[in-house]
Short mmCIF file of C-alpha atoms in Angstrom, two decimals:
data_model
loop_
_atom_site.label_atom_id
_atom_site.label_comp_id
_atom_site.label_asym_id
_atom_site.label_seq_id
_atom_site.Cartn_x
_atom_site.Cartn_y
_atom_site.Cartn_z
CA MET A 14 -28.17 -5.88 26.34
CA ARG A 15 -28.25 -9.09 24.34
CA GLN A 16 -30.94 -7.69 22.07
CA GLY A 17 -28.81 -4.59 21.46
CA LEU A 18 -25.79 -6.69 20.55
CA ALA A 19 -27.90 -8.89 18.28
CA GLU A 20 -29.37 -5.85 16.55
CA ALA A 21 -25.89 -4.33 16.05
CA HIS A 22 -24.67 -7.64 14.59
CA ARG A 23 -27.71 -7.79 12.27
CA GLN A 24 -27.12 -4.23 11.05
CA SER A 25 -23.43 -4.88 10.39
CA THR A 26 -24.34 -8.03 8.46
CA VAL A 27 -26.86 -6.11 6.32
CA ALA A 28 -24.29 -3.37 5.70
CA ALA A 29 -21.68 -5.95 4.76
CA ARG A 30 -24.00 -7.42 2.15
CA ALA A 31 -24.42 -3.99 0.54
CA LEU A 32 -20.64 -3.55 0.26
CA PRO A 33 -18.26 -5.11 -2.28
CA VAL A 34 -17.31 -8.57 -1.11
CA GLU A 35 -13.61 -7.70 -0.87
CA ILE A 36 -14.27 -5.21 1.96
CA GLY A 37 -17.74 -6.20 3.18
CA PHE A 38 -16.25 -8.40 5.89
CA LEU A 39 -14.61 -5.32 7.48
CA ALA A 40 -18.05 -4.15 8.64
CA ARG A 41 -18.17 -7.22 10.88
CA HIS A 42 -14.77 -6.39 12.35
CA GLY A 43 -15.31 -2.93 13.73
CA TYR A 44 -15.14 -0.67 10.68
CA ALA A 45 -17.91 1.82 9.96
CA PRO A 46 -20.10 0.60 7.07
CA ASN A 47 -20.81 4.15 5.86
CA ALA A 48 -17.09 4.93 5.62
CA LEU A 49 -16.49 1.67 3.75
CA LEU A 50 -19.35 2.45 1.37
CA GLN A 51 -17.87 5.88 0.67
CA ALA A 52 -14.43 4.36 0.07
CA SER A 53 -16.00 1.88 -2.34
CA ALA A 54 -17.59 4.70 -4.35
CA LEU A 55 -14.33 6.66 -4.50
CA ALA A 56 -12.36 3.59 -5.54
CA SER A 57 -14.89 2.78 -8.27
CA PHE A 58 -14.73 6.36 -9.55
CA ALA A 59 -10.92 6.16 -9.76
CA GLY A 60 -10.93 2.68 -11.33
CA ILE A 61 -9.03 1.17 -8.38
CA PRO A 62 -9.65 -2.08 -6.45
CA VAL A 63 -11.21 -0.95 -3.19
CA ASP A 64 -8.94 -3.08 -1.00
CA GLU A 65 -5.86 -1.42 -2.52
CA PHE A 66 -7.58 1.96 -2.23
CA LEU A 67 -7.97 1.48 1.52
CA ILE A 68 -4.46 0.13 2.18
CA LYS A 69 -2.40 2.30 -0.17
CA GLY A 70 -4.44 5.36 0.70
CA GLY A 71 -3.57 4.86 4.36
CA TYR A 72 -7.18 4.40 5.50
CA ILE A 73 -6.53 0.95 6.97
CA PRO A 74 -3.07 -0.35 7.96
CA GLU A 75 -2.05 -3.37 5.93
CA GLN A 76 -1.67 -5.66 8.93
CA GLU A 77 -5.06 -4.69 10.33
CA PHE A 78 -6.74 -5.47 7.02
CA TYR A 79 -5.19 -8.93 6.72
CA ARG A 80 -5.71 -9.79 10.39
CA ALA A 81 -9.40 -9.02 9.90
CA LEU A 82 -9.38 -11.15 6.74
CA ALA A 83 -7.80 -14.07 8.61
CA SER A 84 -10.43 -13.76 11.34
CA GLU A 85 -13.21 -13.66 8.75
CA LEU A 86 -11.93 -16.82 7.05
CA GLY A 87 -11.18 -18.59 10.34
CA LEU A 88 -7.51 -18.92 9.41
CA PRO A 89 -4.39 -18.11 11.44
CA PHE A 90 -2.42 -14.93 10.67
CA THR A 91 1.38 -14.97 10.64
CA SER A 92 3.80 -12.06 10.66
CA SER A 93 6.86 -14.31 10.31
CA PRO A 94 6.12 -16.97 7.67
CA ARG A 95 8.59 -19.79 7.07
CA LEU A 96 8.67 -20.63 3.38
CA SER A 97 9.68 -23.73 1.51
CA SER A 98 12.61 -23.68 -0.89
CA ARG A 99 9.96 -24.22 -3.60
CA ALA A 100 8.82 -20.61 -3.22
CA HIS A 101 9.43 -18.83 -6.51
CA TYR A 102 10.73 -15.32 -7.11
CA PRO A 103 8.95 -13.27 -8.41
CA ASN A 104 5.88 -15.41 -9.16
CA SER A 105 5.06 -16.27 -5.53
CA ILE A 106 5.10 -12.57 -4.66
CA LEU A 107 3.02 -11.48 -7.65
CA ALA A 108 0.50 -14.30 -7.11
CA GLY A 109 0.31 -13.74 -3.35
CA LEU A 110 0.77 -17.44 -2.69
CA ALA A 111 3.85 -19.39 -1.53
CA PRO A 112 4.39 -22.90 -0.13
CA ALA A 113 5.15 -23.05 3.57
CA ALA A 114 8.13 -24.95 4.97
CA GLY A 115 7.74 -28.53 6.11
CA GLN A 116 5.85 -31.53 4.80
CA ALA A 117 2.10 -30.99 4.46
CA ALA A 118 2.66 -27.44 5.74
CA GLY A 119 0.25 -25.91 3.25
CA PHE A 120 0.54 -22.37 1.87
CA ILE A 121 1.09 -18.80 2.92
CA LEU A 122 -1.57 -16.61 1.33
CA ALA A 123 -1.59 -12.82 0.82
CA PRO A 124 -4.51 -12.25 -1.58
CA ARG A 125 -5.40 -8.91 -3.16
CA GLY A 126 -7.52 -7.62 -6.00
CA PRO A 127 -9.38 -10.32 -7.97
CA THR A 128 -7.78 -13.13 -5.93
CA LEU A 129 -9.13 -11.64 -2.71
CA THR A 130 -12.58 -11.25 -4.24
CA GLN A 131 -12.63 -14.85 -5.47
CA LEU A 132 -11.46 -16.18 -2.11
CA LEU A 133 -14.17 -14.34 -0.19
CA ARG A 134 -16.87 -15.39 -2.63
CA THR A 135 -16.07 -19.09 -2.76
CA ARG A 136 -14.58 -19.58 0.72
CA HIS A 137 -12.67 -22.46 -0.89
CA PRO A 138 -8.96 -21.64 -0.62
CA PRO A 139 -6.25 -23.76 -2.27
CA GLY A 140 -5.81 -27.25 -0.88
CA GLY A 141 -3.82 -27.82 2.29
CA PRO A 142 -3.49 -25.80 5.51
CA LEU A 143 -3.43 -22.04 5.00
CA LEU A 144 -1.92 -19.10 6.85
CA ILE A 145 -2.75 -15.49 6.02
CA THR A 146 -0.09 -12.77 5.88
CA THR A 147 0.34 -9.38 4.21
CA PRO A 148 1.76 -8.89 0.69
CA SER A 149 4.75 -6.94 2.03
CA ILE A 150 5.60 -9.61 4.61
CA LEU A 151 5.25 -12.32 1.97
CA ALA A 152 7.55 -10.40 -0.40
CA ARG A 153 10.25 -10.12 2.26
CA ALA A 154 9.91 -13.80 3.11
CA VAL A 155 10.22 -14.93 -0.53
CA ILE A 156 13.30 -12.75 -1.13
CA ARG A 157 14.84 -14.08 2.08
CA ALA A 158 14.07 -17.71 1.17
CA GLN A 159 15.37 -17.31 -2.38
CA SER A 160 18.18 -14.85 -1.68
CA ARG A 161 20.76 -16.66 -3.83
CA ALA A 162 18.41 -16.96 -6.79
CA VAL A 163 17.38 -13.30 -6.46
CA ALA A 164 21.00 -12.14 -6.28
CA TYR A 165 22.00 -14.29 -9.25
CA ARG A 166 19.13 -13.11 -11.42
CA ALA A 167 19.79 -9.45 -10.62
CA ALA A 168 23.43 -9.80 -11.69
CA HIS A 169 23.29 -12.37 -14.48
CA GLU A 170 19.98 -12.19 -16.35
CA LEU A 171 21.39 -9.94 -19.08
CA PRO A 172 24.76 -11.71 -19.54
CA ASP A 173 23.05 -15.11 -19.53
CA ARG A 174 20.53 -14.09 -22.20
CA ARG A 175 22.62 -11.63 -24.24
CA ARG A 176 26.30 -12.10 -23.47
CA ASP A 177 27.25 -9.66 -26.24
CA LEU A 178 25.31 -6.83 -24.58
CA SER A 179 26.83 -7.15 -21.09
CA SER A 180 30.08 -5.86 -19.61
CA LEU A 181 30.50 -8.95 -17.41
CA HIS A 182 33.30 -10.46 -19.46
CA GLY A 183 34.90 -7.14 -20.44
CA ALA A 184 36.97 -6.78 -23.59
CA SER A 185 37.87 -9.89 -25.57
CA LEU A 186 41.46 -11.09 -25.92
CA ALA A 187 41.45 -9.99 -29.57
CA GLN A 188 40.35 -6.49 -28.58
CA ILE A 189 42.99 -6.25 -25.86
CA ALA A 190 45.68 -7.51 -28.24
CA ALA A 191 44.65 -4.98 -30.89
CA LEU A 192 44.75 -2.10 -28.39
CA VAL A 193 48.17 -3.17 -27.09
CA ALA A 194 49.55 -3.46 -30.62
CA LEU A 195 48.16 -0.04 -31.54
CA ALA A 196 49.68 1.52 -28.41
CA LEU A 197 53.07 -0.04 -29.16
CA VAL A 198 53.05 1.19 -32.76
CA ALA A 199 51.98 4.70 -31.70
CA SER A 200 54.67 4.84 -29.00
CA PHE A 201 57.39 3.64 -31.36
CA ALA A 202 56.32 6.07 -34.08
CA GLY A 203 56.10 8.92 -31.57
CA VAL A 204 59.73 8.39 -30.59
CA MET A 205 61.12 7.81 -34.08
CA VAL A 206 59.12 10.39 -36.11
CA PRO A 207 57.24 12.59 -33.62
CA ALA A 208 56.20 15.31 -36.07
CA LEU A 209 54.75 12.89 -38.59
CA THR A 210 53.02 10.87 -35.83
CA ILE A 211 51.33 13.96 -34.40
CA ALA A 212 50.24 15.03 -37.87
CA LEU A 213 48.76 11.61 -38.64
CA LEU A 214 46.97 11.42 -35.27
CA GLY A 215 45.55 14.89 -35.80
CA ALA A 216 44.36 13.99 -39.30
CA ALA A 217 42.80 10.75 -38.02
CA LEU A 218 41.01 12.33 -35.04
CA SER A 219 39.91 15.56 -36.74
CA PRO A 220 36.80 14.00 -38.40
CA LEU A 221 35.73 12.62 -35.02
CA PHE A 222 35.99 15.98 -33.27
CA LEU A 223 34.40 17.73 -36.23
CA GLY A 224 31.48 15.31 -36.11
CA LEU A 225 31.01 15.92 -32.38
CA ILE A 226 31.01 19.68 -32.87
CA VAL A 227 28.56 19.53 -35.78
CA LEU A 228 26.26 17.22 -33.79
CA ARG A 229 26.22 19.55 -30.80
CA LEU A 230 25.66 22.63 -32.95
CA ALA A 231 22.85 20.90 -34.87
CA SER A 232 21.12 19.78 -31.67
CA SER A 233 21.34 23.29 -30.19
CA MET A 234 19.79 24.80 -33.32
CA LEU A 235 16.72 22.57 -33.33
CA GLY A 236 14.94 24.98 -31.04
CA ALA A 237 14.29 22.72 -28.03
CA SER A 238 11.75 24.52 -25.87
CA VAL A 239 12.38 25.05 -22.17
CA GLU A 240 8.67 25.60 -21.57
CA PRO A 241 5.90 23.36 -23.00
CA THR A 242 4.45 24.66 -26.27
CA THR A 243 1.22 22.69 -25.87
CA ARG A 244 -0.67 21.92 -22.67
CA LEU A 245 -1.20 18.22 -22.08
CA PRO A 246 -4.76 17.40 -20.99
CA ARG A 247 -5.18 16.23 -17.42
CA GLN A 248 -6.36 12.65 -17.46
CA ASP A 249 -9.06 11.30 -15.20
CA ASP A 250 -7.79 9.13 -12.36
CA ALA A 251 -9.76 6.17 -13.74
CA ALA A 252 -7.83 6.36 -17.02
CA LEU A 253 -4.40 6.37 -15.40
CA PRO A 254 -2.41 3.10 -15.32
CA VAL A 255 -0.46 1.73 -12.37
CA TYR A 256 2.95 3.41 -12.22
CA THR A 257 6.06 1.82 -10.69
CA VAL A 258 8.75 3.98 -9.07
CA ILE A 259 12.12 2.45 -8.17
CA ALA A 260 14.83 4.18 -6.14
CA ALA A 261 18.04 2.48 -5.03
CA LEU A 262 19.41 3.81 -1.73
CA TYR A 263 22.77 3.06 -0.13
CA ARG A 264 23.92 4.98 2.93
CA GLU A 265 21.38 7.72 2.21
CA ARG A 266 20.09 8.26 5.75
CA ARG A 267 20.46 12.04 5.43
CA VAL A 268 18.12 12.32 2.44
CA ALA A 269 15.88 9.26 2.87
CA SER A 270 13.10 11.19 4.62
CA ARG A 271 13.33 13.95 2.00
CA LEU A 272 12.87 11.39 -0.77
CA VAL A 273 9.83 9.81 0.93
CA ALA A 274 8.30 13.28 1.34
CA ALA A 275 8.92 14.08 -2.35
CA LEU A 276 7.38 10.78 -3.48
CA SER A 277 4.38 11.35 -1.19
CA ARG A 278 3.71 14.64 -2.99
CA LEU A 279 3.36 13.00 -6.40
CA ASP A 280 0.06 14.00 -8.01
CA TYR A 281 -1.10 10.47 -8.77
CA PRO A 282 -3.78 8.19 -7.28
CA PRO A 283 -2.10 6.48 -4.29
CA ALA A 284 -3.58 3.06 -5.10
CA LYS A 285 -2.05 3.28 -8.58
CA LEU A 286 1.43 3.97 -7.22
CA ASP A 287 3.83 1.04 -6.88
CA ILE A 288 6.89 2.59 -5.20
CA LYS A 289 9.86 0.42 -4.29
CA LEU A 290 12.85 1.64 -2.26
CA VAL A 291 15.73 -0.84 -2.62
CA LEU A 292 18.28 -0.99 0.21
CA GLU A 293 21.39 -3.11 0.69
CA ALA A 294 21.56 -5.68 3.49
CA ASP A 295 24.59 -3.96 5.08
CA ASP A 296 22.92 -0.55 5.34
CA PRO A 297 20.99 -0.65 8.64
CA GLN A 298 21.29 3.12 9.13
CA THR A 299 19.09 3.99 6.13
CA LEU A 300 16.63 1.24 7.06
CA ALA A 301 16.40 2.61 10.61
CA VAL A 302 15.56 6.08 9.25
CA LEU A 303 12.82 4.67 7.02
CA ARG A 304 11.34 2.66 9.89
CA ARG A 305 10.95 5.87 11.92
CA ILE A 306 8.95 7.48 9.11
CA ALA A 307 5.18 7.10 8.84
CA MET A 308 5.51 5.33 5.51
CA PRO A 309 2.61 5.69 3.04
CA GLY A 310 0.89 2.45 2.10
CA PHE A 311 2.05 2.69 -1.51
CA ILE A 312 5.78 2.62 -0.61
CA GLU A 313 7.50 -0.73 -0.18
CA VAL A 314 11.02 -1.25 1.17
CA ILE A 315 12.99 -4.10 -0.42
CA ILE A 316 16.25 -5.39 1.04
CA ALA A 317 18.49 -6.61 -1.79
CA PRO A 318 20.19 -9.90 -0.82
CA PRO A 319 24.00 -9.85 -0.61
CA GLY A 320 25.76 -10.51 -3.90
CA GLU A 321 28.18 -9.24 -6.47
CA PRO A 322 28.68 -6.81 -8.03
CA ARG A 323 27.74 -4.12 -5.49
CA THR A 324 26.29 -1.67 -8.00
CA LYS A 325 23.18 0.46 -8.39
CA PRO A 326 21.97 -1.46 -11.50
CA ARG A 327 22.03 -4.73 -9.55
CA ALA A 328 19.81 -3.17 -6.88
CA LEU A 329 17.41 -1.87 -9.54
CA ASN A 330 17.26 -5.35 -11.08
CA VAL A 331 16.12 -6.81 -7.74
CA ALA A 332 12.98 -4.67 -7.87
CA LEU A 333 12.27 -4.80 -11.61
CA PRO A 334 10.66 -8.30 -11.72
CA LEU A 335 8.20 -7.10 -9.05
CA ALA A 336 7.16 -3.99 -11.00
CA GLN A 337 3.37 -4.02 -11.43
CA GLY A 338 3.00 -0.77 -13.36
CA ASP A 339 2.56 -0.26 -17.07
CA PHE A 340 5.36 2.30 -16.74
CA THR A 341 8.44 2.42 -14.53
CA VAL A 342 10.52 5.41 -13.50
CA VAL A 343 13.91 5.46 -11.75
CA TYR A 344 14.81 8.15 -9.23
CA ASP A 345 17.93 8.80 -7.18
CA ALA A 346 17.81 9.27 -3.41
CA GLU A 347 18.42 13.03 -3.65
CA ASP A 348 15.77 13.71 -6.30
CA VAL A 349 12.71 15.93 -5.95
CA PRO A 350 10.54 15.36 -9.05
CA ASP A 351 7.78 17.67 -10.20
CA PRO A 352 4.57 16.44 -8.52
CA ASP A 353 2.83 16.07 -11.90
CA GLN A 354 5.71 14.30 -13.64
CA LEU A 355 4.05 10.87 -13.75
CA ARG A 356 0.89 12.34 -15.28
CA LYS A 357 2.99 14.15 -17.90
CA SER A 358 4.82 10.92 -18.67
CA VAL A 359 1.56 8.97 -19.19
CA ALA A 360 0.17 11.71 -21.45
CA THR A 361 3.43 11.92 -23.44
CA PHE A 362 3.65 8.15 -23.94
CA ALA A 363 0.03 8.18 -25.14
CA CYS A 364 1.04 10.54 -27.96
CA LEU A 365 4.04 8.46 -29.07
CA PRO A 366 4.25 5.20 -31.05
CA ASP A 367 5.31 2.02 -29.29
CA GLU A 368 8.89 2.30 -30.56
CA PHE A 369 9.46 5.04 -27.97
CA ALA A 370 10.44 2.96 -24.95
CA CYS A 371 11.80 5.68 -22.67
CA LEU A 372 11.35 9.32 -21.72
CA GLN A 373 14.23 11.30 -20.23
CA ALA A 374 13.08 14.10 -17.92
CA ARG A 375 15.18 17.21 -17.51
CA LEU A 376 17.47 17.56 -14.49
CA THR A 377 18.56 20.66 -12.63
CA ILE A 378 20.63 21.43 -9.54
CA ASP A 379 19.17 23.09 -6.44
CA ASN A 380 22.43 24.27 -4.83
CA THR A 381 23.57 26.57 -7.66
CA ASP A 382 24.48 29.41 -5.30
CA ASP A 383 26.70 27.30 -3.05
CA SER A 384 29.94 27.64 -5.01
CA TRP A 385 31.55 28.34 -8.37
CA LEU A 386 31.77 24.58 -9.01
CA ALA A 387 28.02 24.15 -8.33
CA ARG A 388 27.28 26.88 -10.88
CA MET A 389 29.42 25.06 -13.46
CA PHE A 390 27.44 21.87 -12.82
CA THR A 391 24.19 23.79 -13.26
CA ILE A 392 25.37 25.12 -16.62
CA GLU A 393 26.44 21.63 -17.71
CA TYR A 394 23.10 20.10 -16.69
CA ALA A 395 21.17 22.86 -18.48
CA ALA A 396 23.19 22.37 -21.68
CA LEU A 397 22.83 18.58 -21.60
CA PHE A 398 19.20 18.12 -20.54
CA ASP A 399 17.62 21.30 -21.92
CA VAL A 400 19.47 21.50 -25.24
CA PHE A 401 21.66 18.57 -26.28
CA ASN A 402 19.51 15.57 -25.32
CA PRO A 403 16.25 17.04 -26.71
CA GLY A 404 18.11 17.76 -29.96
CA LEU A 405 19.39 14.19 -30.15
CA ALA A 406 15.87 12.91 -29.51
CA GLU A 407 14.55 15.16 -32.30
CA ILE A 408 16.89 13.65 -34.90
CA GLY A 409 16.36 10.07 -33.65
CA SER A 410 19.90 9.65 -32.34
CA PRO A 411 20.78 7.25 -29.51
CA ILE A 412 20.78 8.99 -26.12
CA ALA A 413 22.95 8.21 -23.11
CA LEU A 414 20.36 8.37 -20.33
CA GLY A 415 20.95 10.54 -17.29
CA GLY A 416 20.58 7.76 -14.71
CA THR A 417 17.55 9.29 -12.98
CA SER A 418 14.02 10.27 -13.97
CA ASN A 419 14.11 7.76 -16.82
CA HIS A 420 10.52 6.70 -17.57
CA PHE A 421 10.17 3.33 -19.31
CA ARG A 422 7.47 1.13 -20.73
CA THR A 423 7.79 -1.66 -18.17
CA ALA A 424 7.26 -4.46 -20.68
CA VAL A 425 10.13 -3.18 -22.84
CA LEU A 426 12.41 -2.70 -19.82
CA LYS A 427 11.82 -6.32 -18.80
CA GLU A 428 12.25 -7.47 -22.39
CA VAL A 429 15.75 -5.96 -22.60
CA CYS A 430 16.64 -7.50 -19.18
CA GLY A 431 16.77 -4.23 -17.31
CA TRP A 432 20.15 -2.80 -16.40
CA ASP A 433 23.60 -4.34 -16.81
CA ALA A 434 24.74 -4.96 -13.25
CA TRP A 435 28.38 -5.12 -14.42
CA ASN A 436 28.38 -1.70 -16.08
CA VAL A 437 28.88 1.28 -13.75
CA THR A 438 27.56 3.59 -16.50
CA GLU A 439 24.29 1.63 -16.53
CA ASP A 440 22.26 4.64 -17.63
CA ALA A 441 24.32 5.35 -20.75
CA ASP A 442 24.55 1.63 -21.50
CA LEU A 443 20.77 1.16 -21.31
CA GLY A 444 20.10 4.16 -23.54
CA LEU A 445 22.40 2.82 -26.25
CA ARG A 446 21.15 -0.76 -25.79
CA LEU A 447 17.56 0.39 -26.37
CA SER A 448 18.70 2.03 -29.60
CA ARG A 449 20.54 -1.12 -30.73
CA LEU A 450 17.37 -3.13 -30.17
CA GLY A 451 15.24 -0.77 -32.26
CA TYR A 452 13.72 1.48 -29.59
CA ARG A 453 13.84 5.26 -29.25
CA VAL A 454 14.09 7.75 -26.40
CA ALA A 455 12.09 10.98 -26.23
CA ASP A 456 12.41 14.14 -24.15
CA LEU A 457 10.01 14.72 -21.23
CA LEU A 458 9.38 18.37 -20.52
CA SER A 459 9.30 17.99 -16.76
CA ALA A 460 11.94 18.99 -14.26
CA ILE A 461 13.57 17.04 -11.47
CA ILE A 462 15.70 18.79 -8.85
CA SER A 463 18.81 17.03 -7.67
CA ILE A 464 21.17 18.04 -4.88
#
């Protein structure tokens, strides 16, 4: 019996040495070496860190992986870390390292990728006592410990850095005074000389309406194609970058499971998906629905700390600093994107110069037959996303984004401070702000169905 156990231990040790160091220890904690070796080969073929391949691919639950890691290192594992006020958002989350609460309390560590490899090779963790936890638990703990700082940054980063580009302070006193004076003059003139006032207003506004009509006619005549004219090559998984997906949900319990199912069908390597669902703290119903779902390892749920204003852009700004992808896309809770949309986005960006910071995918409605009003919405969406916006993109005009299925270069999105939390038309605002800052928007020939 003892000889059999010793032989099994020896074989697992030999197998562990043949595996990459970041997963080799799993062979000593009950996982089949052959399966780990196969996972390592697949991860290498796809250009993905093997630890992320196992966790995001759903082969090993995140907590099981990090409990085994803690056992391997002889360190305690915690599922409820208490963090010091010195924990930093987002750096502590991105680094996988945060100071624990209390004097000489040490650090909470959630290593992954190169950090995990280095830790297992050297066996010399940072100074002070250490506790191991998972990246998702650490992220929740940091946001909870720094809730005020997170809420402030999400609402005020843009107005603090570029006051002139934010709606926080609204119109200036001079603008309000000018509008009031203009309204008074127009009202007085309308009473005293109505015919002349109407004629002058018509003459003043006619060039504006004429310009709008000419712009729409020109965009519709540019021949925007509904179907792709050229077939984009399918890229190898190893060549694909990490892609961040952000969706803000508020009281969306009816469609939350549908969204998770749609995101799970995306044709993209799971370990290269960085999906973040942002919920509000006072929405336990949606959170309860998500907890009942067998959530894929590449989907993370973030609870936005309470704060003002209570807007979708503020929720998106909570997740943006944590985006790890080269590209970031925004979806709404009711969206069902084409499974290959992310691949099309990567291929399209590769063909465009760096000045193109955003791609707007085309939207359509899936309840067209429900009513006359739904059919009108379908016609409006088709005119806007299949004709007007592609025409504007063709002539290099600013584009008011549609608010969903906007694909961004993540570095540019962070550079322009994300969305204006104080502007309820955050999509249109961001599209025009990108144009003001010298960036362009292009059309993405990929559909997204919205209820």
